[in-house]
XYZ file of C-alpha atoms in Angstrom:
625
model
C -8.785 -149.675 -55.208
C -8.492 -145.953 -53.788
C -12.264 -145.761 -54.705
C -13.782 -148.827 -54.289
C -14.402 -148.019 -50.868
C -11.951 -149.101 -47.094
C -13.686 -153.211 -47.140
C -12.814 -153.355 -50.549
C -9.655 -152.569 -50.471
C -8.643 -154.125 -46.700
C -10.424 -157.427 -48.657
C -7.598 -156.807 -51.519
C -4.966 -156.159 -49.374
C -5.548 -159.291 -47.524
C -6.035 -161.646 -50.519
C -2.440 -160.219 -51.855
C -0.880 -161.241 -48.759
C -2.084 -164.389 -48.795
C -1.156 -164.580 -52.745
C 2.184 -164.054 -51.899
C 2.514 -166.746 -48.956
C 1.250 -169.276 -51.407
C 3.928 -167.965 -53.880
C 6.505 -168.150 -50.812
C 6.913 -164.986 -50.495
C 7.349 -164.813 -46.949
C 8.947 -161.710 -46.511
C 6.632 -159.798 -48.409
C 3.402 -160.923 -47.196
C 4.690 -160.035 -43.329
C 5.043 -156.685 -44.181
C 2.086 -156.032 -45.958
C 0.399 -157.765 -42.827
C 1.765 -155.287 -40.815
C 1.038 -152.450 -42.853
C -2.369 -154.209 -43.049
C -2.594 -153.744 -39.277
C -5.538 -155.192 -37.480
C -7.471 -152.597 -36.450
C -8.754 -150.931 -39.733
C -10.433 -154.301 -40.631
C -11.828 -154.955 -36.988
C -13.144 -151.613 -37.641
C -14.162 -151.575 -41.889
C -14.648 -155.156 -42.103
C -14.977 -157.573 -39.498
C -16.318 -160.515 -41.624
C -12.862 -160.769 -42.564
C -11.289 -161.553 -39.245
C -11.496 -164.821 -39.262
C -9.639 -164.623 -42.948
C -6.887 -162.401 -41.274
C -6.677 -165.219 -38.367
C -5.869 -168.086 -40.848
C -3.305 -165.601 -43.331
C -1.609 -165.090 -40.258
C -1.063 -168.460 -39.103
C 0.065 -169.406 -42.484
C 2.537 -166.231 -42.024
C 4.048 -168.538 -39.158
C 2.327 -166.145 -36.403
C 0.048 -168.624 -34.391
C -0.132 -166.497 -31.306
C -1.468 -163.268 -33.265
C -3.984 -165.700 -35.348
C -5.334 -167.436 -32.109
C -5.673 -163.674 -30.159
C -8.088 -162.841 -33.221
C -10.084 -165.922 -33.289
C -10.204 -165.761 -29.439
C -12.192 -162.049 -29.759
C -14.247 -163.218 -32.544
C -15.105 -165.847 -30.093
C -15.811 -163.539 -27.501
C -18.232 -161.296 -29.669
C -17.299 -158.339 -31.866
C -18.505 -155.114 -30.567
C -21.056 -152.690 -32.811
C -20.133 -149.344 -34.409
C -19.535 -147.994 -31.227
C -17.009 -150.084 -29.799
C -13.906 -148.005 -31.336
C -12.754 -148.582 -27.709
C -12.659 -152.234 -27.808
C -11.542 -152.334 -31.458
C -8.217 -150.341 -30.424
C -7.423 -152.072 -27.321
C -7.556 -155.379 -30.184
C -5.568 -154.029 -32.171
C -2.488 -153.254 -29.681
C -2.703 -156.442 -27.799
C -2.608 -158.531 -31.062
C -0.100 -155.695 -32.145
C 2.016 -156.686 -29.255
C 1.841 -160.329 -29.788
C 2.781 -159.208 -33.248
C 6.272 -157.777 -32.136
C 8.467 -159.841 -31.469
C 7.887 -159.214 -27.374
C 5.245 -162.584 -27.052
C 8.069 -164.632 -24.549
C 8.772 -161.486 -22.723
C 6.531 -160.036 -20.048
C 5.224 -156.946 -22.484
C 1.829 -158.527 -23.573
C 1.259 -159.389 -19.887
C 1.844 -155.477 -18.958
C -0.379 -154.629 -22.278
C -3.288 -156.648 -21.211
C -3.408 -155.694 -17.513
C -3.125 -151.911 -18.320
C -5.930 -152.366 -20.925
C -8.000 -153.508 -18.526
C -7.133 -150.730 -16.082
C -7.609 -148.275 -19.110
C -11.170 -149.210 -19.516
C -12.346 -149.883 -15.850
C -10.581 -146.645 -14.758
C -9.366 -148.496 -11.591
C -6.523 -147.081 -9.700
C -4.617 -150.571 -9.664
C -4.689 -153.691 -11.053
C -2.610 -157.448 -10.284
C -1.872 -160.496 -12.273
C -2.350 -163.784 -10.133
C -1.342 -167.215 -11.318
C -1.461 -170.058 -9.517
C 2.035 -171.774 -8.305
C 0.440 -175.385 -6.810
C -3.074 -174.549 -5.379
C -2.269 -170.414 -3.974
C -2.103 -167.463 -6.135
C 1.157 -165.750 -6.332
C 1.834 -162.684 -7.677
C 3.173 -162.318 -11.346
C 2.698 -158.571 -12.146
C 1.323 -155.481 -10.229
C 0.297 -152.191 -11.380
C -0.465 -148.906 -10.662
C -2.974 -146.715 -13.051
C 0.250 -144.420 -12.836
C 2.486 -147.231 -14.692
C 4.467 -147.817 -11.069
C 4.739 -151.955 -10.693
C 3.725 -153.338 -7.398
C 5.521 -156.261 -5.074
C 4.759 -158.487 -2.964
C 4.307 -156.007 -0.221
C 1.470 -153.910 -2.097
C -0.615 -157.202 -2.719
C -4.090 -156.546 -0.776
C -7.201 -157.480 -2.632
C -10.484 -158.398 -2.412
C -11.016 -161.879 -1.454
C -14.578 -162.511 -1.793
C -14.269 -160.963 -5.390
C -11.901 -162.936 -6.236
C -13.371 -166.247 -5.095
C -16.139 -166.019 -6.753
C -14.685 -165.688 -9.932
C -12.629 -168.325 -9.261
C -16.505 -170.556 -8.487
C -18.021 -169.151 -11.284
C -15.119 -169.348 -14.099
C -17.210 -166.218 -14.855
C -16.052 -162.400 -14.591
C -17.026 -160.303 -11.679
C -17.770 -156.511 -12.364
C -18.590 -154.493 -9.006
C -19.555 -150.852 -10.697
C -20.165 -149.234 -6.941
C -20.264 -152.332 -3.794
C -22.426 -149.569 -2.312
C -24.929 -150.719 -4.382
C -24.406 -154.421 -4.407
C -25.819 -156.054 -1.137
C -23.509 -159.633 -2.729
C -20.384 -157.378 -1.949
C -20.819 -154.402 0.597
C -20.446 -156.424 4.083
C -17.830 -158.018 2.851
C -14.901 -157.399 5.162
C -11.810 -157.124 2.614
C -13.831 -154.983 0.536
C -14.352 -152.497 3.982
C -10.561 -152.963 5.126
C -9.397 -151.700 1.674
C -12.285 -149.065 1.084
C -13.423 -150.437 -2.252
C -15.884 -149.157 -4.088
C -15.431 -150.469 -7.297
C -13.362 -153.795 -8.881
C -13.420 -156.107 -11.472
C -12.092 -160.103 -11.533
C -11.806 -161.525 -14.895
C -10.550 -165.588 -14.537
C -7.986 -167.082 -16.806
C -9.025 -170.183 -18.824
C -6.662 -172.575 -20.543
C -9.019 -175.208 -21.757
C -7.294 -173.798 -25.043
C -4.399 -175.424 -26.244
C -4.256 -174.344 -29.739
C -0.480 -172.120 -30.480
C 0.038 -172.838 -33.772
C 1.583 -176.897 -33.453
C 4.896 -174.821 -31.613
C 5.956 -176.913 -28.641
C 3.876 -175.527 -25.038
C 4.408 -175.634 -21.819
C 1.422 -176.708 -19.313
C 0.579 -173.924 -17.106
C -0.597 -174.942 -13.302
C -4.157 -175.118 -13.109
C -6.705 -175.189 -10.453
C -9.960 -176.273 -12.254
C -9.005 -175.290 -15.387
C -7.925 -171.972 -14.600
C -4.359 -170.947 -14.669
C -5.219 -167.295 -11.901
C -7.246 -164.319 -12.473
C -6.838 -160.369 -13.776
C -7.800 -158.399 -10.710
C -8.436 -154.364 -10.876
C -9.676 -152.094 -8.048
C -10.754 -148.667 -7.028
C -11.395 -146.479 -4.102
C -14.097 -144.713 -6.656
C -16.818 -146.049 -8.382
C -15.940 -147.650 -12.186
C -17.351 -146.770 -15.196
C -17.856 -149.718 -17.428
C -18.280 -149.229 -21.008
C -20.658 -151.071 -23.030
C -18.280 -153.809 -24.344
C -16.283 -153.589 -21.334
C -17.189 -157.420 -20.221
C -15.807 -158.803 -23.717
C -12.798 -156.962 -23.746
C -12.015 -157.801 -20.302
C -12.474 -161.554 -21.428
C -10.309 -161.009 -24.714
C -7.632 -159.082 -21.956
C -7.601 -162.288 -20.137
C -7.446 -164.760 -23.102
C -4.329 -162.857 -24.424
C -2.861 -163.175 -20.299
C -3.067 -167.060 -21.029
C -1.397 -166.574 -23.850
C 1.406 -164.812 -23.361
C 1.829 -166.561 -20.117
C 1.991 -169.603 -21.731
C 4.198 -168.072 -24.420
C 6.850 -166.737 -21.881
C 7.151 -170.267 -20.460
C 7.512 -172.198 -23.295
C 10.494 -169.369 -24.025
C 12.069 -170.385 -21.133
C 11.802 -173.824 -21.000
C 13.216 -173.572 -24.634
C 16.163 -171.518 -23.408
C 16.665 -173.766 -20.465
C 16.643 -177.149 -22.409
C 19.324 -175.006 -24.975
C 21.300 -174.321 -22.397
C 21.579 -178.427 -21.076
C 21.921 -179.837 -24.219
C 24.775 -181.830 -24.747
C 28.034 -180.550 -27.072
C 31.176 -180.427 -27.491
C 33.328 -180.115 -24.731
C 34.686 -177.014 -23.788
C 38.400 -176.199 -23.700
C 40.008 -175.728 -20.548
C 39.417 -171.515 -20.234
C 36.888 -171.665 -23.103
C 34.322 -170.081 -20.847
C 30.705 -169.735 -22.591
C 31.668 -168.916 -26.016
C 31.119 -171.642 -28.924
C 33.660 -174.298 -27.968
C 36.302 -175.591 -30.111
C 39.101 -172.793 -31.964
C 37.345 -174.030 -35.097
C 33.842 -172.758 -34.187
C 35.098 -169.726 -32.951
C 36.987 -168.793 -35.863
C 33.991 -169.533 -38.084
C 31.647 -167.215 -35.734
C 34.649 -164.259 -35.971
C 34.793 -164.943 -39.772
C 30.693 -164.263 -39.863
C 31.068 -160.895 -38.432
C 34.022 -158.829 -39.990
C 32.673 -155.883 -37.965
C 34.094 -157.380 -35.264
C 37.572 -157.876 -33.926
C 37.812 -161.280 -31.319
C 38.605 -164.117 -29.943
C 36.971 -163.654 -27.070
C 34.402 -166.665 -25.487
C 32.174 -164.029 -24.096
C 32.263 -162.028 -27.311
C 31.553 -164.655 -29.290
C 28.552 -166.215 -27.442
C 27.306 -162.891 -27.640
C 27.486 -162.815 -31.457
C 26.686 -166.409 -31.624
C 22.860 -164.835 -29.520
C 22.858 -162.215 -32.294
C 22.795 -164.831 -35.571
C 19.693 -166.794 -33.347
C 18.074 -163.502 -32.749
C 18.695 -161.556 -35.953
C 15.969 -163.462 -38.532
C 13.014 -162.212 -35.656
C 11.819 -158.885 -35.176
C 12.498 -159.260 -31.628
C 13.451 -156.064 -30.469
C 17.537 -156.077 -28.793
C 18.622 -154.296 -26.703
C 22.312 -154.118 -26.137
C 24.133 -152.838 -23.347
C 27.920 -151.785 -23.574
C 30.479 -149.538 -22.521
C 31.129 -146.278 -24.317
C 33.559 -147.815 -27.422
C 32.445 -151.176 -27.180
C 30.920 -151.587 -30.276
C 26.697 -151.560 -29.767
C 26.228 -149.630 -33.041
C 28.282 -152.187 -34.940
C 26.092 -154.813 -33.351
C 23.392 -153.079 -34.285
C 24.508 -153.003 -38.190
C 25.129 -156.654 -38.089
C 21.458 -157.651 -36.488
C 20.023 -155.891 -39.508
C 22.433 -157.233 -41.641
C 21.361 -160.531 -40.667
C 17.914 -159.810 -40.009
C 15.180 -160.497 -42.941
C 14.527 -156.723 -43.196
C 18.216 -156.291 -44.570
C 16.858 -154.504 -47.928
C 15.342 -152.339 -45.942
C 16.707 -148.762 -44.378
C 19.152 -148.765 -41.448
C 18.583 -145.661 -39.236
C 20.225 -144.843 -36.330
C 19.003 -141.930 -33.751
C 20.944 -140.016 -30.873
C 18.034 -140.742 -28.414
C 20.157 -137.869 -26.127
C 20.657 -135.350 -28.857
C 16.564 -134.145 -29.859
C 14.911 -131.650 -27.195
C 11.611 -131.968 -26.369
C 10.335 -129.508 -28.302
C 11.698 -131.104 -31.430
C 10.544 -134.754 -30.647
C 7.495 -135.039 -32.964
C 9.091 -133.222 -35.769
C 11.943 -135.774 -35.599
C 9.948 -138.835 -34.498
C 7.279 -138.279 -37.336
C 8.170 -136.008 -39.832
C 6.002 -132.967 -41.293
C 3.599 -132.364 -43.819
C 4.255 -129.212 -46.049
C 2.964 -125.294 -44.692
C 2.662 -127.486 -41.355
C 4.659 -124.492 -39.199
C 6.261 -121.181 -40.728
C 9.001 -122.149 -42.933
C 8.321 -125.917 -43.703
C 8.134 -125.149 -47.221
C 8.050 -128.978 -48.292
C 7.451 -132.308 -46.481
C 9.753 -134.413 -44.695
C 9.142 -137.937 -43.308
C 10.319 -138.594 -39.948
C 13.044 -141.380 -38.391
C 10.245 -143.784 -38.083
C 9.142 -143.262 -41.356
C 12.544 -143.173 -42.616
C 13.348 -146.279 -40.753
C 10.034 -148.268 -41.891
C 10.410 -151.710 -43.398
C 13.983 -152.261 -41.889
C 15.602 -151.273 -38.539
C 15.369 -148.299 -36.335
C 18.334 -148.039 -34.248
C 18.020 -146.513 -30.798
C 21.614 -144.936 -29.119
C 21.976 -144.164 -25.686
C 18.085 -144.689 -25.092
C 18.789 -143.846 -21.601
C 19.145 -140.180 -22.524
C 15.598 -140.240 -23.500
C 13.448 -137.372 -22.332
C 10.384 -138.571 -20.905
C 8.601 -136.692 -23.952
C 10.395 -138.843 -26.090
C 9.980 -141.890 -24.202
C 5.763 -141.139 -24.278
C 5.756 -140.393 -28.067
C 8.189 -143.452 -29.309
C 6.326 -146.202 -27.359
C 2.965 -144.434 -29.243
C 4.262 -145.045 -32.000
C 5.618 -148.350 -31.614
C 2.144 -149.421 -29.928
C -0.218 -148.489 -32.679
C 2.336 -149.091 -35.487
C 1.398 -146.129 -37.374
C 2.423 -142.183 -37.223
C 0.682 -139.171 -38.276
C 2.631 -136.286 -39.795
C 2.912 -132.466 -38.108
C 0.128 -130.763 -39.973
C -1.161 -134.149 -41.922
C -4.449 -135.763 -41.277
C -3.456 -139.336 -42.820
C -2.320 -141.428 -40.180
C 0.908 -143.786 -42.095
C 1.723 -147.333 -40.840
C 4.788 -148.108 -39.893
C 6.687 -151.284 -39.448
C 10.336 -151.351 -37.805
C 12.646 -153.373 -36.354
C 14.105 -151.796 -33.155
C 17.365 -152.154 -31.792
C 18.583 -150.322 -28.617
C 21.601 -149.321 -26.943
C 23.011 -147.911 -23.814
C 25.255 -147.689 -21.192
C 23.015 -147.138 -18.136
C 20.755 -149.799 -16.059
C 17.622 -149.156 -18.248
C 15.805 -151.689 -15.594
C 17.067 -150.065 -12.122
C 15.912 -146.733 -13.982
C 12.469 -147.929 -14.584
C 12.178 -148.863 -10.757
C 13.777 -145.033 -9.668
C 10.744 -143.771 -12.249
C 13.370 -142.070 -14.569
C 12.594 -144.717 -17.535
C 9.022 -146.113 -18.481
C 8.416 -149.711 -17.996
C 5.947 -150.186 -20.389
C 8.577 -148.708 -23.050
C 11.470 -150.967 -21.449
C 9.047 -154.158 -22.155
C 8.819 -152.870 -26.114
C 12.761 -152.366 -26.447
C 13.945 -155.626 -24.448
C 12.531 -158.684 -25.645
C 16.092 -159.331 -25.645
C 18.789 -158.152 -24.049
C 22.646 -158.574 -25.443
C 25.524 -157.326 -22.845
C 29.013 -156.406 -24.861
C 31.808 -156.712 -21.962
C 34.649 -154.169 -22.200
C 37.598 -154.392 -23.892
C 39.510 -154.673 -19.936
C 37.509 -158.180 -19.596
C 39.136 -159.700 -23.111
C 42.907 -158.438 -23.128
C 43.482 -161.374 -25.410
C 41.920 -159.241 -28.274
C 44.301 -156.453 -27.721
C 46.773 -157.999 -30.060
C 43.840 -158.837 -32.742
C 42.629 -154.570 -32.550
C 46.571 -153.373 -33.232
C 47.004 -155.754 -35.843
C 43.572 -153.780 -37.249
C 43.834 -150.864 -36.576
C 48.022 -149.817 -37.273
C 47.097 -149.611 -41.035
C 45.098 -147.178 -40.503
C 48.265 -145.176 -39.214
C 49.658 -145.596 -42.404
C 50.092 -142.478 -45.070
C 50.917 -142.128 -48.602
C 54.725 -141.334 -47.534
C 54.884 -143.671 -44.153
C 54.358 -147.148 -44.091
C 52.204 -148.715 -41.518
C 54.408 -148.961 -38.368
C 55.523 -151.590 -36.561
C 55.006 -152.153 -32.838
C 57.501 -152.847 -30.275
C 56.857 -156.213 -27.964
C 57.074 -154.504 -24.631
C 54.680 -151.820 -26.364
C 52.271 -153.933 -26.989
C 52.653 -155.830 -23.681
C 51.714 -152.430 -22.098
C 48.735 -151.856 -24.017
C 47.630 -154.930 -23.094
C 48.041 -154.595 -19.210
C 46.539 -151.216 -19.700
C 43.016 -150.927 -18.020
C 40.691 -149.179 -21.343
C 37.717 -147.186 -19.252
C 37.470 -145.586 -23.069
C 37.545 -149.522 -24.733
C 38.434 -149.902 -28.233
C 37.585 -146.128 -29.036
C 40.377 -145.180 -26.507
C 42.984 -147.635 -27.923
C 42.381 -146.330 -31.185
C 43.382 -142.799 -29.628
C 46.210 -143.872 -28.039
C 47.875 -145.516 -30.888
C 47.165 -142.834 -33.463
C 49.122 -140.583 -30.477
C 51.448 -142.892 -29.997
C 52.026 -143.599 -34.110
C 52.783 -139.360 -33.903
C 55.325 -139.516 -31.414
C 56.700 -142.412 -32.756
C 60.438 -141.467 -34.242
C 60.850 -144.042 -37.089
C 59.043 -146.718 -38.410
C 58.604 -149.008 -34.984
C 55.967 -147.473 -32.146
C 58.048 -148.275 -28.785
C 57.535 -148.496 -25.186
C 58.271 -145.361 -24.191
C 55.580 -143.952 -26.980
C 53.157 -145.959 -25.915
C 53.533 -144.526 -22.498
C 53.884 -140.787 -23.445
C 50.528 -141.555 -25.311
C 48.834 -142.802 -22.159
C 49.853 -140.394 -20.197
C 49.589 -137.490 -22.547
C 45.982 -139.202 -22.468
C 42.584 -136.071 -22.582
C 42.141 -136.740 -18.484
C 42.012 -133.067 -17.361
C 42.554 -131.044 -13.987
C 39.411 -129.919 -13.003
C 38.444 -126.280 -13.126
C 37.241 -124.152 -10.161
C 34.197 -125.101 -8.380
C 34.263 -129.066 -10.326
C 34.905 -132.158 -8.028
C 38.623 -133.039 -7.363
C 40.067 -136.125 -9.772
C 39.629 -139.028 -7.847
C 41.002 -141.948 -6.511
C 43.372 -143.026 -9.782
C 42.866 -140.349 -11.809
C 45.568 -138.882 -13.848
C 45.912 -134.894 -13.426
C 46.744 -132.875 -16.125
C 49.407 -130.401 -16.120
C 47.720 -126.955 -15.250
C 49.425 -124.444 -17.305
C 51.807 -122.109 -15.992
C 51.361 -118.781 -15.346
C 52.786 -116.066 -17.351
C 56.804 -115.681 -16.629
C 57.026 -118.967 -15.272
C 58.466 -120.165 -18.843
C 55.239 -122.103 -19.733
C 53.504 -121.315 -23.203
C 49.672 -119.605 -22.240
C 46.534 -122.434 -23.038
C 45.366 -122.053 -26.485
C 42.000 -121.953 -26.876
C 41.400 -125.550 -28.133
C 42.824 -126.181 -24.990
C 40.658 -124.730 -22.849
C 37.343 -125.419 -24.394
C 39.032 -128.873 -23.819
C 39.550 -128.190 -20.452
C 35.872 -126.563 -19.840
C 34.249 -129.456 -21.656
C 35.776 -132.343 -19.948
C 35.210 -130.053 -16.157
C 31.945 -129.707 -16.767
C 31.429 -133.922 -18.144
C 33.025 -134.839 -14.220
C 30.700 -132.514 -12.631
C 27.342 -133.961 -14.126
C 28.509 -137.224 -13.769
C 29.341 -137.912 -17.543
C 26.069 -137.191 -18.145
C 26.147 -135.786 -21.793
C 22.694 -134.055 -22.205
C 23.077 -132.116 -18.914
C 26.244 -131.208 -19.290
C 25.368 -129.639 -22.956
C 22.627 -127.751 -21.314
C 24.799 -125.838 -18.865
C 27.387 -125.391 -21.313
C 24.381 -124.069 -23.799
C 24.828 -126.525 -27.092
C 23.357 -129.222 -28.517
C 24.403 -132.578 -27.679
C 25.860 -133.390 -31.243
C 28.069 -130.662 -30.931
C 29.224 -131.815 -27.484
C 29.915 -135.448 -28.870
C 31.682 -134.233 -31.846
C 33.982 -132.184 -29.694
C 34.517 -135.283 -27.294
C 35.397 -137.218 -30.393
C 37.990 -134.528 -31.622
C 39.472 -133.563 -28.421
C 39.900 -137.148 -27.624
C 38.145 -136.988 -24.317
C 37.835 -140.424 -22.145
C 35.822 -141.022 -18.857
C 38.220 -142.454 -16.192
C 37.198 -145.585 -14.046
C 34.917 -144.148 -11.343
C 33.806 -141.397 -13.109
């Protein structure tokens, strides 16, 4: 097929994919769909659209099938619409990902159109009874807009809302139908455009839909503005049309997701057990969701639900996003969504989003193509390469640099990557899962964490509570993890009662990592073969919470201080020097606010060498910290 020319072979392709769904094949035909991609046969061969449409639906994706047939509908562009083609091919992409009940495609379509018109802002208006309310705002910047920012042009928008027809205003200078009018003089418009939403559509694919409120058949409008005159390509009045058909959809399909969720939530079970909070009811049913995932140690109701969300989520590609204490257990999470997940054959690779400088992002992110800089003497393929046809696994994506952030959500757009020094642009087709510790959302409103990328990495979101909200599975952990105490000449030791009564009353800022720690300290100290109270509490308070060193904040409120050692003649042995890199690592942790990338800037390493010494010195983050 190499050279029997691109329609040829996209025909080929196409035909093989739907081979294999009539050989049930399921698995196989998705990914070839997705290395298929959309836009190299909107662009090579667009007679076959309407073939990709139906393969698709048969593939079980109805809302990617209907966004195709909805911009055949509207009328393919000519040769020169490479524009229009790629703007397809992400929204349909993004319906494609897993993110269709999540508010993603709504950001994708409204910055599309904002992308083409060149407008400075842009709003998403729906109707809630017979007003418009607001249901997403945007500046050309990325910035969302509230309530308070909604000002538009009236008259535009009514009479898009009369016409069921789109409303372009290239300059109102120009237009004697717009220039007097006064909410186009109080905001100083010169350009907008008003695209209404239809919904006499109802076709998703036979999956259960929720009616949308309607005013004559429309459900709102897409809305974009300027203080500057627009510049309207030539297919800009289709794509704004397909923009808005994919609104409706994904609307509609965020609805349905939570009506789905809701009525899930309602339906009648099994009574819970008095205390049983949310997890999955009966001691039976919890000990068959613990015995599912061996990765895990608990009894815990919250746990459980949690992992109980994970086996409903794992067979999508939804991307997850988990959120989780340091030493809570988000990577093993991680391992067991893939595990579960159809693309379990495939690679599992996991990234330290905190750990690659700028400068390195595209080498790690895409990989490099041989004699591509001085001293690549062969070629290397990069994470998302690495990572293609299973699941990419993203740690502490709050530590993303914004370089990082711009390139992965790229990449995760357009589904393909292209090589340092290569020309051949390689599809890719991953499953992303996410972790972190910080408030990825309140960052995206401060500006330190792109929305558009938080849309792409939580369609759902999974929170892991810390090992201080389920002391019942302290018992379950030292039952797991004493063996691993044990040595060819020392049995595996026994724990005293009131030991483990202490461990469990003991407040874990550091989670199951830390009470791993403490009982491999406490298992040292230990004199014979039973771990007793009094260990237990020399390991805690022997614990890695240091003084601080001149010129870093005081311990607070809480915090244990460390001995400072004595000075010379005072009887005291001098610091060795494990002990004060200890010392300098943890000082310099409290004074950036535990904030791992900064703090391996100032102390001039990389941040895998600053986790690795964290790990070996044993360093925790107290409460407050």
């Amino acid at each position: 097929l190499a050279g029997a020319g691109p329609a040829l072979g996209l025909r080929a392709e196409l035909r093989l994919a739907a081979a294999e769904l009539g050989a049930g094949a399921l698995r196989e035909a998705r990914a070839r769909l997705g290395r298929l991609g959309v836009g190299p046969i909107a662009r090579e061969a667009p007679e076959l659209l309407a073939e990709l449409a139906q393969v698709h639906r048969d593939a079980g994706a109805p809302l990617v099938a209907e966004a195709i047939d909805l911009a055949r509908e509207r009328g393919a562009p000519g040769a020169d619409g490479g524009a229009y083609l790629g703007t397809l091919a992400r929204l349909v992409g993004v319906l494609n990902s897993g993110a269709a009940g999540t508010a993603e495609p709504l950001h994708a379509a409204l910055r599309a159109i904002l992308d083409e018109t060149r407008a400075a802002r842009g709003f998403l208006l729906l109707y809630e009874g017979a007003a418009l309310e607001l249901a997403l705002g945007l500046t050309a910047g990325g910035r969302l807009l509230s309530r308070d920012d909604l000002a538009y042009s009236s008259t535009i928008v009514e009479r898009a809302l009369a016409t069921g027809a789109r409303v372009l205003v290239e300059d109102v200078t120009t237009d004697p139908a717009f220039a007097d009018a006064d909410s186009v003089r109080d905001l100083e418009l010169r350009s907008a455009a008003c695209v209404p939403l239809r919904v006499e559509r109802k076709r998703v694919g036979g999956r259960p839909a929720v009616p949308l409120p309607t005013v004559r058949g429309l459900a709102g409008v897409l809305y974009v503005d300027s203080s500057a005159p627009a510049r309207f390509g030539a297919h800009a009045g289709a794509l704004l049309d397909v923009c808005a058909d994919c609104a409706v959809l994904a609307v509609r399909a965020a609805r349905t997701a939570e009506a789905l969720e809701a009525a899930a939530r309602t339906a009648p079970g099994p009574a819970p057990s008095p205390g049983a909070g949310t997890g999955p009811g009966p001691p039976a049913a919890a000990a068959a969701v613990a015995a599912r995932f061996p990765e895990l140690v608990t009894r815990d109701p919250a746990l459980l639900g949690v992992l109980e969300a994970v086996e409903r989520v794992a067979p999508s590609d939804a991307a997850v996003l988990i959120h989780g204490e340091s030493g809570t257990g988000k990577e093993l999470v991680a391992r067991a969504l893939h595990r579960l997940g159809r693309r379990s054959s495939g690679p599992f690779v996991a990234v330290d989003c905190g750990a690659i400088p700028d400068e390195l992002v595209a080498h790690e992110l895409f990989g490099r193509e041989r004699g591509a800089f001085t001293g690549a003497d062969e070629a290397s393929p990069g994470l998302l390469e690495r990572a293609s046809g299973g699941t990419l696994f993203l740690d502490e994506a709050g530590e993303m640099s914004p370089a990082m952030q711009a390139a992965l959500l790229r990449a995760l757009q357009e589904g393909e990557v292209r090589r340092l020094g290569g020309a051949e642009a390689r599809r890719v087709a991953v499953r992303v899962v996410a972790a972190t510790h910080r408030d990825l959302r309140a960052m995206a409103e401060r500006g330190e964490f792109r929305q558009d990328l938080l849309f792409r990495l939580a369609a759902v979101g999974l929170r892991l509570p810390p090992l201080r909200e389920r002391p019942g599975d302290v018992p379950l952990l030292v039952d797991a993890l004493l063996p691993r105490l044990a040595t060819t000449d020392r049995p595996t030791p026994a724990l005293e009662e009131r030991a483990l009564a202490r461990l469990r009353e003991h407040g874990w800022p550091g989670n199951v990592r830390e009470l791993e720690n403490v009982l491999v300290r406490a298992g040292l100290l230990a004199q014979g073969p039973v771990i007793t109270l009094g260990d237990v509490d020399r390991a805690l308070e022997e614990g890695p919470t240091l003084a601080p060193a001149p010129g870093d904040p005081a311990p607070g409120p809480g915090r244990r201080e460390a001995r400072a050692p004595a000075a010379p003649g005072e009887g005291a042995l001098e610091p060795t020097l494990e002990e004060l890199e200890r010392q300098a690592i943890a000082a310099r942790l409290a004074r950036h606010g535990w904030n791992q990338v900064q703090a391996a800037r100032s102390l001039g390493v990389d941040r895998t060498t600053l986790r690795r010494k964290i790990v070996r010195y044993g360093i925790l983050r107290e409460p407050g910290a």
